[in-house]
CSV table of C-alpha atoms and ligand atoms in Angstrom, one decimal:
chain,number,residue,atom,x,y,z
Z,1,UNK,CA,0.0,0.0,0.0
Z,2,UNK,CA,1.0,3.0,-1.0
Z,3,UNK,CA,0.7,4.9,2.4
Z,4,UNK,CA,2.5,2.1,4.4
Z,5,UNK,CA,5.8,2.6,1.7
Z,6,UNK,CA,5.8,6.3,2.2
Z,7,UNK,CA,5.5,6.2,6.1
Z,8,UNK,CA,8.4,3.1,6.0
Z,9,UNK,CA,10.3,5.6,4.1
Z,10,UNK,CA,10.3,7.8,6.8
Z,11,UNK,CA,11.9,5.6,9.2
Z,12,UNK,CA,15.6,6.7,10.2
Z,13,UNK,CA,18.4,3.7,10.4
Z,14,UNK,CA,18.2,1.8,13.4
Z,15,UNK,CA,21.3,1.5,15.3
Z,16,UNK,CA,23.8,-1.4,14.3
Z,17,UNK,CA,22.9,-3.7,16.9
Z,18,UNK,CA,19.0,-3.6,16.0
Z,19,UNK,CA,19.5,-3.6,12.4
Z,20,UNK,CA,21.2,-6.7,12.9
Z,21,UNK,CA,18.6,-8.6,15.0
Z,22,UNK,CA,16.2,-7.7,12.6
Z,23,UNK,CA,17.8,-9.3,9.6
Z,24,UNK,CA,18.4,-11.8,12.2
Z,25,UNK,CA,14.8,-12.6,13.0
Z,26,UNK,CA,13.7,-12.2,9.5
Z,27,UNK,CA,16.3,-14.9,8.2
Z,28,UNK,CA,15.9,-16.9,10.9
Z,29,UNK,CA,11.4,-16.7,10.6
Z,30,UNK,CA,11.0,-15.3,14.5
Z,31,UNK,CA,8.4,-13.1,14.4
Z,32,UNK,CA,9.5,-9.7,16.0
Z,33,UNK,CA,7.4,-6.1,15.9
Z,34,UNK,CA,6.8,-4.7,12.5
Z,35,UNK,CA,9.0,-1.1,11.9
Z,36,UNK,CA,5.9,1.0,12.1
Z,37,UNK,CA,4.7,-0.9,15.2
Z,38,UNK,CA,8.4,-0.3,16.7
Z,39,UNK,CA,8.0,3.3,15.7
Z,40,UNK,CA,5.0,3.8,18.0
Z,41,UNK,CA,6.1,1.6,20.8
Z,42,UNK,CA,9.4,3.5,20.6
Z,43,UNK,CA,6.8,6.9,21.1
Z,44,UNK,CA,4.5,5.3,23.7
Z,45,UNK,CA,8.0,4.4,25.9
Z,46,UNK,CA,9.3,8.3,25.8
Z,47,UNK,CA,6.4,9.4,26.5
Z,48,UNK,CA,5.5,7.6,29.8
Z,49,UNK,CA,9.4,7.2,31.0
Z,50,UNK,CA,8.3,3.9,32.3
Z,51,UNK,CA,9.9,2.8,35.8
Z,52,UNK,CA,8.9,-0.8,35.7
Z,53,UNK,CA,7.5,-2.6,32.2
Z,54,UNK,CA,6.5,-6.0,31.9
Z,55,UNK,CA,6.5,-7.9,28.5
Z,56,UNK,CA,5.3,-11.0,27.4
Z,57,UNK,CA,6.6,-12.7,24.6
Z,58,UNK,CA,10.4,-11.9,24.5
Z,59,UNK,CA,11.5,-13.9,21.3
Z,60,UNK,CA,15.3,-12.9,21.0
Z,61,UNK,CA,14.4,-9.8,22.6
Z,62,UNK,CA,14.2,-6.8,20.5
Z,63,UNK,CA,11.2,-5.4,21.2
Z,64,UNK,CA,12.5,-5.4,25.0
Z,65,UNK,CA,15.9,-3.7,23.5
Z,66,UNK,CA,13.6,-1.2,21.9
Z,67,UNK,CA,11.9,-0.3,24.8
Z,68,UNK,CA,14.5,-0.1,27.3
Z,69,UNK,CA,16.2,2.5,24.7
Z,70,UNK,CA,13.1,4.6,24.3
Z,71,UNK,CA,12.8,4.9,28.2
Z,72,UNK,CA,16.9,6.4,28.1
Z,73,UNK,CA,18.0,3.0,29.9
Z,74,UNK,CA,16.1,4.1,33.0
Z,75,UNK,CA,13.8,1.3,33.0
Z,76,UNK,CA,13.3,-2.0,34.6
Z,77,UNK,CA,12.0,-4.5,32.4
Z,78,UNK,CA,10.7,-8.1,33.2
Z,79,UNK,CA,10.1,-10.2,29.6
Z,80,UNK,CA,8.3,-13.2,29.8
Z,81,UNK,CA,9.5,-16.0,26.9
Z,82,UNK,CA,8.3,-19.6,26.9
Z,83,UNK,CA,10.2,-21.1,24.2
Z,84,UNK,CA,13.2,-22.6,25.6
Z,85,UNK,CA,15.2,-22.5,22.4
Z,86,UNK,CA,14.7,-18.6,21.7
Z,87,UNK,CA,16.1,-17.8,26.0
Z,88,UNK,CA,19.8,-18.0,25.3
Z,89,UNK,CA,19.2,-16.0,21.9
Z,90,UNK,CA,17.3,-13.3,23.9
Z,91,UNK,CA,20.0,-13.1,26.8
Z,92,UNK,CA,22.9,-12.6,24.5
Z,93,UNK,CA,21.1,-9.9,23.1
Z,94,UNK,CA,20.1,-8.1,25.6
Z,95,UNK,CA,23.8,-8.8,27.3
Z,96,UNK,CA,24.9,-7.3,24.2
Z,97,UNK,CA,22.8,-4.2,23.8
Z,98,UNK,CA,24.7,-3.3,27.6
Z,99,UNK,CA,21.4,-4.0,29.1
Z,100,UNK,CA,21.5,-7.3,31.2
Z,101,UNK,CA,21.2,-5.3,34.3
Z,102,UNK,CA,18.1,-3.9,33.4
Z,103,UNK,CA,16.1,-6.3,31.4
Z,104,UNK,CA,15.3,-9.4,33.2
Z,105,UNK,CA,14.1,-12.1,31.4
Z,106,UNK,CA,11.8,-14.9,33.0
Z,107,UNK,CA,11.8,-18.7,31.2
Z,108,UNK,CA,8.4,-19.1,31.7
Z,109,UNK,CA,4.7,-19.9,30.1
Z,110,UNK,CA,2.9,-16.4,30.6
Z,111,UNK,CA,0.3,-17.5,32.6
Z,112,UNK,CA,2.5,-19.2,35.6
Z,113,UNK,CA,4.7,-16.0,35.1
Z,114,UNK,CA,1.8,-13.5,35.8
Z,115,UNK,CA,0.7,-15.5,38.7
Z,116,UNK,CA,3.8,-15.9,40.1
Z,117,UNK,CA,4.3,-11.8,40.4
Z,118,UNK,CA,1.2,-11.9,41.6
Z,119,UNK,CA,1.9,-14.3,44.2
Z,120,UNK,CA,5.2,-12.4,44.9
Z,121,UNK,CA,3.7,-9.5,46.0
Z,122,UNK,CA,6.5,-7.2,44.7
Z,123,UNK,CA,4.4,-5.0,42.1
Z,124,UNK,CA,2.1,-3.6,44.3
Z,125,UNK,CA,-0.4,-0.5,42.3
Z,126,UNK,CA,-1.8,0.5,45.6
Z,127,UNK,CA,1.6,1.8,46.7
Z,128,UNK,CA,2.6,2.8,42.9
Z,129,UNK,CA,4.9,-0.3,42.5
Z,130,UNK,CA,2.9,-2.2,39.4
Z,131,UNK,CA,4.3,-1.6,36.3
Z,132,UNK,CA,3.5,1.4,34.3
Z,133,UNK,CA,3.7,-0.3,30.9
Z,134,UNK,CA,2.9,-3.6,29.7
Z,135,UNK,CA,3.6,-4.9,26.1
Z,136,UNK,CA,1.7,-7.8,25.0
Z,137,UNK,CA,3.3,-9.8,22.3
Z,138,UNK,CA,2.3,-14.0,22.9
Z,139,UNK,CA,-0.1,-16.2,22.3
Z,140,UNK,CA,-3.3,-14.3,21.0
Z,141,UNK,CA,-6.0,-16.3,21.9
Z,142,UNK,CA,-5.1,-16.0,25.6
Z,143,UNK,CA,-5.0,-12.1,25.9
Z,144,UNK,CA,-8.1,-12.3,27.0
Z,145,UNK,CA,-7.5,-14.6,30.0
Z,146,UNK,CA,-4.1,-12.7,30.7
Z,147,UNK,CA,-6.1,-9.7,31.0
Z,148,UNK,CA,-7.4,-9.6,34.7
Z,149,UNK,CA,-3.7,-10.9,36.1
Z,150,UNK,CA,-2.0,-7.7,34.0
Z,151,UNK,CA,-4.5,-5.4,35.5
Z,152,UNK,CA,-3.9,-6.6,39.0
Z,153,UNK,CA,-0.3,-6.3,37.9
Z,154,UNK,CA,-0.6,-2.6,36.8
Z,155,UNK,CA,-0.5,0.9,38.5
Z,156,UNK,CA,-3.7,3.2,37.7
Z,157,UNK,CA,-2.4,5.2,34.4
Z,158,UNK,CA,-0.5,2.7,33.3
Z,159,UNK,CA,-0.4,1.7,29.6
Z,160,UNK,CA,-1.2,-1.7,28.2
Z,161,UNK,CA,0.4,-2.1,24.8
Z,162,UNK,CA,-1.0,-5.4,22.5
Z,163,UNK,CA,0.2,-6.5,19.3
Z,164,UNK,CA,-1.6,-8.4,16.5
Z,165,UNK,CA,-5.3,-7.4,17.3
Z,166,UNK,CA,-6.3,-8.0,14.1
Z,167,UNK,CA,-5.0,-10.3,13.0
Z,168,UNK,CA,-4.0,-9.9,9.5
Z,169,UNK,CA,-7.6,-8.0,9.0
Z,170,UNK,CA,-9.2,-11.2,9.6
Z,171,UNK,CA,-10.8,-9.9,13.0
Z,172,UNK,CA,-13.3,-7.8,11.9
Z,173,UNK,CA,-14.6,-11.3,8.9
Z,174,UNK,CA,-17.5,-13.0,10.2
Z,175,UNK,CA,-16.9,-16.2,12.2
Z,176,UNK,CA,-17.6,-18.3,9.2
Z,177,UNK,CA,-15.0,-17.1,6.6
Z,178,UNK,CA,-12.3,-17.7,8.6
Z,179,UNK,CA,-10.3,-20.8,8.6
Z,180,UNK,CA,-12.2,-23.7,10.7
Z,181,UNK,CA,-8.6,-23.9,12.8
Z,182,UNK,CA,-8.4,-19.9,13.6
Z,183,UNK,CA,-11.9,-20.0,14.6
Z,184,UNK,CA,-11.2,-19.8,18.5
Z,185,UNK,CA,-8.5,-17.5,18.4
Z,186,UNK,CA,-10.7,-14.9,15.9
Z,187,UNK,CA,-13.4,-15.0,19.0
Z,188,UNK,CA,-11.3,-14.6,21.6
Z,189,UNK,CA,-9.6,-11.7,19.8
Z,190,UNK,CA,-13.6,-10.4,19.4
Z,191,UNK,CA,-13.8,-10.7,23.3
Z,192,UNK,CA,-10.5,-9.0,24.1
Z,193,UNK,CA,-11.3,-6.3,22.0
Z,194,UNK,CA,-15.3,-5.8,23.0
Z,195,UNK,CA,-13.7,-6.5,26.5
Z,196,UNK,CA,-10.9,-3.5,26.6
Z,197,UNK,CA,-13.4,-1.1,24.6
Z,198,UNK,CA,-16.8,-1.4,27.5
Z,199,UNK,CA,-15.1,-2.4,30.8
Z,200,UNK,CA,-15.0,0.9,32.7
Z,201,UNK,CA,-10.9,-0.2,34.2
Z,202,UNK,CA,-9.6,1.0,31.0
Z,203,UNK,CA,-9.8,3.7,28.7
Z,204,UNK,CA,-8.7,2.2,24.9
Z,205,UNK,CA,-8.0,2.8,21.3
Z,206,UNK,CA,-7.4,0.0,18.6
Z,207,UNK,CA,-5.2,1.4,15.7
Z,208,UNK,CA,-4.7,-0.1,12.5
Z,209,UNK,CA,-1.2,0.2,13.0
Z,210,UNK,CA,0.6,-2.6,11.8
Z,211,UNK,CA,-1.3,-6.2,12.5
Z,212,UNK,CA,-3.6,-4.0,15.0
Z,213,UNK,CA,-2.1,-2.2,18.0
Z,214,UNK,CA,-4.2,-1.3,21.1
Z,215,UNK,CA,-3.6,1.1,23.1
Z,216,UNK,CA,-5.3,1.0,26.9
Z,217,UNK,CA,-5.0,3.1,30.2
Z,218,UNK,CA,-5.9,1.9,33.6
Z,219,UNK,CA,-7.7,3.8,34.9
Z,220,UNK,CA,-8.8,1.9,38.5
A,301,LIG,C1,5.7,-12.2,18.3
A,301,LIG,S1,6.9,-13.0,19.3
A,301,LIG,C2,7.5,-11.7,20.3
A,301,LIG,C3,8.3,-10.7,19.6
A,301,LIG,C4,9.0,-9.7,20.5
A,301,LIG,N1,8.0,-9.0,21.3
A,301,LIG,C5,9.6,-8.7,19.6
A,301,LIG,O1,8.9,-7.9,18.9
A,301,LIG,O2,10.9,-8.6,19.6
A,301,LIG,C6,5.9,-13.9,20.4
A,301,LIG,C7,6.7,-14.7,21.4
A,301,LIG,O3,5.8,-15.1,22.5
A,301,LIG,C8,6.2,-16.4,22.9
A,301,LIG,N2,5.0,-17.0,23.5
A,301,LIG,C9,4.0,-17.5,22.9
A,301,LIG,N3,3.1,-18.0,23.8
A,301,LIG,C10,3.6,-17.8,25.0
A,301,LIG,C11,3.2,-18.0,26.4
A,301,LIG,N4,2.1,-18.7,26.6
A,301,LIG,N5,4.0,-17.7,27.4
A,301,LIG,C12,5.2,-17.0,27.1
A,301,LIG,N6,5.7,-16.8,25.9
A,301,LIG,C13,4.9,-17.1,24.8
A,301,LIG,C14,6.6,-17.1,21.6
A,301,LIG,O4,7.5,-18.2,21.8
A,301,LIG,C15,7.3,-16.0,20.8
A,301,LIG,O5,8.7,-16.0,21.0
């Protein structure tokens, strides 16, 4: 499309060690963040100089590079990756952007991972110690069941970043063109969506950004 060329166009170099792990990733078929979605996560992360941001799905952890960058390396990031193979990947990475002091990266499935911090106690909102920013970038049929865990997890303001909410334009097809096998993942997209656009916790945007990018603020 013509639009999406012109705004790619726009895009300045990324620095050696991104370029790099993008090539990477492409060569190697992990999927990482399209370059317009990077450009507005890169944004989103100035803007709210982030204390504490929690990711899920690390892969070999550029997005998390891209993040930590935006927020000047004054952030503390936890990533969440449950694909053993991609961990080692990830943590040379990150060792290698100068950031393993910063980005922490936890070898888990998502939703043990959520309930462990919850069960840890650490990331407290009432006293302001939940995280400010979430980036949700995993499986996408379970955002919807992550969804009550992150909020618990997150202080009032924060921001809650997902990735791939529509799915290739296929979200908004009814039920019965899509593909009998992407059937239960197209509804629970539906329900995350209808869900982070009419509870009253969250204030939300979906932009066309990309595969879909939503955009939400706690607001209790
Ligand atoms: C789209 S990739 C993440 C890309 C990364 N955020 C970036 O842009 O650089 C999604 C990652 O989530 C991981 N993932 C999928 N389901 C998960 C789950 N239930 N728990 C933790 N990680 C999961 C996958 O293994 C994959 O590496």
């Amino acid at each position: 499309m013509r639009t999406e060329d012109y705004l790619l166009s726009l895009e300045r170099e990324e620095d050696s060690l991104l370029f790099e792990l993008r090539e990477e990733a492409e060569r190697e078929r992990v999927p990482i963040i399209r370059r317009e979605t990077e450009s507005l996560l890169r944004t989103l992360t100035a803007l709210k100089k982030p204390s504490k941001i929690l990711e899920i799905g690390t892969a070999i952890g550029y997005s998390s590079i891209v993040m930590e960058k935006a927020a000047g390396g004054m952030s503390h990031i936890i990533t969440v990756e449950s694909y053993e193979k991609r961990v080692p990947e990830a943590l040379k990475n990150i060792r290698r952007a100068g950031y393993s002091g910063r980005i922490s990266l936890l070898f888990s499935d998502a939703t043990e991972a959520l309930k462990a911090l919850l069960e840890s106690g650490i990331h407290v909102p009432s006293i302001g110690a939940g995280f400010d920013l979430v980036f949700m970038d995993a499986a996408k049929g379970q955002y919807i069941n992550w969804l009550p865990m992150i909020l618990e997890l997150m202080n009032d303001g924060g921001l809650l970043i997902c990735d791939n909410v529509l799915q290739d334009l296929t979200v908004m097809e009814s039920r019965f063109t899509v593909e009998r096998r992407d059937r239960t993942i197209h509804e629970r997209m539906r329900e995350f969506l209808h869900e982070i656009k009419h509870t009253d916790r969250l204030e939300s945007a979906v932009l066309p950004v990309g595969d879909g990018v939503s955009l939400s603020v706690k607001l209790k």
